[in-house]
GROMACS .gro file of N, CA and C in nm:
model
  237
    1MET      N    1  14.032   7.712   7.111
    1MET     CA    2  14.114   7.827   7.079
    1MET      C    3  14.068   7.945   7.164
    2ARG      N    4  14.159   8.022   7.209
    2ARG     CA    5  14.127   8.140   7.288
    2ARG      C    6  14.134   8.262   7.198
    3THR      N    7  14.046   8.356   7.227
    3THR     CA    8  14.048   8.483   7.157
    3THR      C    9  13.992   8.590   7.249
    4THR      N   10  14.016   8.712   7.214
    4THR     CA   11  13.964   8.823   7.293
    4THR      C   12  13.864   8.900   7.207
    5ILE      N   13  13.747   8.927   7.262
    5ILE     CA   14  13.650   9.009   7.192
    5ILE      C   15  13.608   9.124   7.283
    6ARG      N   16  13.572   9.234   7.224
    6ARG     CA   17  13.524   9.348   7.300
    6ARG      C   18  13.373   9.357   7.283
    7LEU      N   19  13.300   9.358   7.393
    7LEU     CA   20  13.155   9.369   7.391
    7LEU      C   21  13.110   9.490   7.470
    8ASP      N   22  12.999   9.544   7.432
    8ASP     CA   23  12.934   9.651   7.508
    8ASP      C   24  12.910   9.598   7.650
    9ASP      N   25  12.934   9.681   7.751
    9ASP     CA   26  12.918   9.639   7.891
    9ASP      C   27  12.779   9.585   7.922
   10THR      N   28  12.677   9.653   7.874
   10THR     CA   29  12.539   9.608   7.898
   10THR      C   30  12.512   9.475   7.831
   11LEU      N   31  12.559   9.459   7.706
   11LEU     CA   32  12.540   9.335   7.634
   11LEU      C   33  12.609   9.220   7.706
   12LEU      N   34  12.730   9.243   7.753
   12LEU     CA   35  12.804   9.140   7.825
   12LEU      C   36  12.733   9.100   7.953
   13ARG      N   37  12.685   9.197   8.026
   13ARG     CA   38  12.613   9.170   8.150
   13ARG      C   39  12.486   9.090   8.122
   14ASP      N   40  12.410   9.130   8.020
   14ASP     CA   41  12.289   9.059   7.984
   14ASP      C   42  12.318   8.918   7.934
   15ALA      N   43  12.425   8.904   7.857
   15ALA     CA   44  12.462   8.772   7.805
   15ALA      C   45  12.503   8.678   7.918
   16LYS      N   46  12.577   8.730   8.014
   16LYS     CA   47  12.617   8.647   8.130
   16LYS      C   48  12.494   8.603   8.208
   17SER      N   49  12.402   8.692   8.229
   17SER     CA   50  12.278   8.658   8.301
   17SER      C   51  12.197   8.556   8.224
   18TYR      N   52  12.185   8.575   8.093
   18TYR     CA   53  12.111   8.481   8.009
   18TYR      C   54  12.173   8.342   8.013
   19ALA      N   55  12.306   8.338   7.998
   19ALA     CA   56  12.376   8.209   7.999
   19ALA      C   57  12.358   8.139   8.132
   20ALA      N   58  12.369   8.212   8.242
   20ALA     CA   59  12.353   8.152   8.375
   20ALA      C   60  12.212   8.097   8.392
   21ALA      N   61  12.113   8.174   8.350
   21ALA     CA   62  11.973   8.130   8.362
   21ALA      C   63  11.946   8.007   8.276
   22ALA      N   64  12.016   7.996   8.163
   22ALA     CA   65  11.999   7.882   8.074
   22ALA      C   66  12.086   7.763   8.114
   23GLY      N   67  12.169   7.783   8.217
   23GLY     CA   68  12.258   7.676   8.263
   23GLY      C   69  12.371   7.646   8.168
   24MET      N   70  12.421   7.749   8.104
   24MET     CA   71  12.531   7.731   8.010
   24MET      C   72  12.639   7.834   8.036
   25THR      N   73  12.754   7.813   7.978
   25THR     CA   74  12.862   7.908   7.994
   25THR      C   75  12.844   8.021   7.892
   26LEU      N   76  12.910   8.132   7.920
   26LEU     CA   77  12.908   8.243   7.826
   26LEU      C   78  12.967   8.199   7.692
   27THR      N   79  13.074   8.121   7.697
   27THR     CA   80  13.138   8.071   7.574
   27THR      C   81  13.039   7.990   7.491
   28ALA      N   82  12.962   7.901   7.558
   28ALA     CA   83  12.866   7.818   7.487
   28ALA      C   84  12.758   7.905   7.424
   29LEU      N   85  12.713   8.008   7.495
   29LEU     CA   86  12.611   8.098   7.440
   29LEU      C   87  12.664   8.171   7.317
   30ILE      N   88  12.787   8.221   7.324
   30ILE     CA   89  12.845   8.293   7.210
   30ILE      C   90  12.862   8.199   7.091
   31GLU      N   91  12.911   8.075   7.117
   31GLU     CA   92  12.929   7.978   7.008
   31GLU      C   93  12.794   7.946   6.943
   32GLU      N   94  12.693   7.919   7.026
   32GLU     CA   95  12.560   7.886   6.974
   32GLU      C   96  12.503   8.000   6.892
   33SER      N   97  12.520   8.122   6.942
   33SER     CA   98  12.468   8.240   6.873
   33SER      C   99  12.536   8.262   6.738
   34LEU      N  100  12.669   8.247   6.737
   34LEU     CA  101  12.742   8.264   6.612
   34LEU      C  102  12.703   8.157   6.509
   35ARG      N  103  12.689   8.031   6.557
   35ARG     CA  104  12.649   7.924   6.465
   35ARG      C  105  12.509   7.951   6.406
   36ALA      N  106  12.418   7.994   6.490
   36ALA     CA  107  12.282   8.022   6.443
   36ALA      C  108  12.283   8.136   6.342
   37ARG      N  109  12.356   8.239   6.369
   37ARG     CA  110  12.364   8.354   6.277
   37ARG      C  111  12.425   8.314   6.143
   38MET      N  112  12.532   8.236   6.146
   38MET     CA  113  12.597   8.196   6.024
   38MET      C  114  12.510   8.097   5.944
   39ALA      N  115  12.435   8.014   6.012
   39ALA     CA  116  12.346   7.920   5.943
   39ALA      C  117  12.238   7.997   5.870
   40ARG      N  118  12.185   8.102   5.929
   40ARG     CA  119  12.083   8.184   5.862
   40ARG      C  120  12.142   8.251   5.739
   41SER      N  121  12.263   8.300   5.750
   41SER     CA  122  12.328   8.368   5.639
   41SER      C  123  12.365   8.274   5.527
   42ALA      N  124  12.390   8.147   5.560
   42ALA     CA  125  12.434   8.048   5.461
   42ALA      C  126  12.316   7.996   5.380
   43GLY      N  127  12.195   8.023   5.424
   43GLY     CA  128  12.075   7.975   5.351
   43GLY      C  129  12.061   8.044   5.218
   44GLU      N  130  11.947   8.020   5.156
   44GLU     CA  131  11.920   8.081   5.027
   44GLU      C  132  11.918   8.233   5.040
   45PRO      N  133  11.967   8.301   4.938
   45PRO     CA  134  11.961   8.447   4.942
   45PRO      C  135  11.816   8.493   4.945
   46ARG      N  136  11.794   8.605   5.009
   46ARG     CA  137  11.658   8.658   5.019
   46ARG      C  138  11.609   8.700   4.880
   47LYS      N  139  11.482   8.677   4.859
   47LYS     CA  140  11.421   8.716   4.733
   47LYS      C  141  11.394   8.866   4.731
   48ARG      N  142  11.417   8.926   4.618
   48ARG     CA  143  11.388   9.069   4.605
   48ARG      C  144  11.239   9.084   4.582
   49ILE      N  145  11.183   9.183   4.639
   49ILE     CA  146  11.041   9.211   4.625
   49ILE      C  147  11.025   9.338   4.543
   50ARG      N  148  10.946   9.328   4.439
   50ARG     CA  149  10.918   9.446   4.358
   50ARG      C  150  10.792   9.512   4.409
   51LEU      N  151  10.802   9.636   4.447
   51LEU     CA  152  10.688   9.711   4.497
   51LEU      C  153  10.618   9.783   4.381
   52LEU      N  154  10.488   9.780   4.386
   52LEU     CA  155  10.408   9.849   4.284
   52LEU      C  156  10.413   9.999   4.315
   53THR      N  157  10.463  10.073   4.222
   53THR     CA  158  10.471  10.217   4.239
   53THR      C  159  10.392  10.285   4.127
   54SER      N  160  10.393  10.415   4.126
   54SER     CA  161  10.314  10.489   4.029
   54SER      C  162  10.369  10.471   3.887
   55GLY      N  163  10.498  10.448   3.876
   55GLY     CA  164  10.558  10.425   3.744
   55GLY      C  165  10.549  10.548   3.656
   56ASP      N  166  10.543  10.524   3.526
   56ASP     CA  167  10.542  10.634   3.430
   56ASP      C  168  10.404  10.697   3.414
   57GLU      N  169  10.299  10.626   3.453
   57GLU     CA  170  10.164  10.672   3.424
   57GLU      C  171  10.100  10.748   3.539
   58GLY      N  172  10.172  10.773   3.645
   58GLY     CA  173  10.115  10.851   3.756
   58GLY      C  174  10.029  10.767   3.847
   59MET      N  175   9.934  10.831   3.911
   59MET     CA  176   9.846  10.767   4.009
   59MET      C  177   9.757  10.664   3.944
   60HIS      N  178   9.730  10.557   4.017
   60HIS     CA  179   9.637  10.454   3.968
   60HIS      C  180   9.496  10.512   3.959
   61ALA      N  181   9.424  10.469   3.864
   61ALA     CA  182   9.286  10.518   3.843
   61ALA      C  183   9.203  10.490   3.966
   62GLY      N  184   9.125  10.590   4.008
   62GLY     CA  185   9.033  10.573   4.119
   62GLY      C  186   9.089  10.609   4.255
   63VAL      N  187   9.220  10.634   4.266
   63VAL     CA  188   9.277  10.668   4.395
   63VAL      C  189   9.261  10.818   4.419
   64ASP      N  190   9.198  10.852   4.531
   64ASP     CA  191   9.171  10.992   4.566
   64ASP      C  192   9.254  11.029   4.688
   65LEU      N  193   9.366  11.097   4.667
   65LEU     CA  194   9.453  11.135   4.779
   65LEU      C  195   9.393  11.243   4.868
   66ASP      N  196   9.287  11.309   4.821
   66ASP     CA  197   9.221  11.411   4.901
   66ASP      C  198   9.121  11.353   4.998
   67SER      N  199   9.095  11.224   4.991
   67SER     CA  200   8.998  11.161   5.077
   67SER      C  201   9.068  11.054   5.162
   68ALA      N  202   9.111  11.092   5.283
   68ALA     CA  203   9.184  11.001   5.369
   68ALA      C  204   9.103  10.880   5.406
   69SER      N  205   8.972  10.895   5.426
   69SER     CA  206   8.888  10.783   5.465
   69SER      C  207   8.885  10.675   5.359
   70THR      N  208   8.887  10.713   5.233
   70THR     CA  209   8.887  10.610   5.128
   70THR      C  210   9.021  10.539   5.122
   71LEU      N  211   9.128  10.609   5.154
   71LEU     CA  212   9.258  10.545   5.156
   71LEU      C  213   9.270  10.448   5.272
   72VAL      N  214   9.220  10.487   5.389
   72VAL     CA  215   9.229  10.404   5.508
   72VAL      C  216   9.135  10.283   5.495
   73ASP      N  217   9.014  10.307   5.449
   73ASP     CA  218   8.915  10.198   5.438
   73ASP      C  219   8.941  10.107   5.320
   74GLY      N  220   9.025  10.149   5.228
   74GLY     CA  221   9.051  10.069   5.111
   74GLY      C  222   8.950  10.091   5.000
   75ARG      N  223   8.857  10.183   5.024
   75ARG     CA  224   8.758  10.216   4.920
   75ARG      C  225   8.821  10.315   4.825
   76GLN      N  226   8.784  10.307   4.703
   76GLN     CA  227   8.836  10.400   4.605
   76GLN      C  228   8.721  10.479   4.546
   77THR      N  229   8.737  10.610   4.541
   77THR     CA  230   8.637  10.697   4.480
   77THR      C  231   8.680  10.726   4.338
   78ILE      N  232   8.601  10.685   4.242
   78ILE     CA  233   8.634  10.707   4.102
   78ILE      C  234   8.563  10.832   4.055
   79ARG      N  235   8.638  10.923   4.002
   79ARG     CA  236   8.581  11.049   3.956
   79ARG      C  237   8.554  11.044   3.810
   0.00000   0.00000   0.00000
């Protein structure tokens, strides 16, 4: 099937060069790229990650925001 797509000039130029270096046509590169992208999307949905935040109780015990070295080193100064 034939279709027309509009691509950024730089992207098109880079894609043509890539396809030529790989010994394939631009059409084959676009088809392969679309299939790979759709296969990734068709996989399992990404898991949500819950980040530990301060929550309702404020700062975690022992964390001293006034001491950058303890934050960077991972050491905690308990007051």
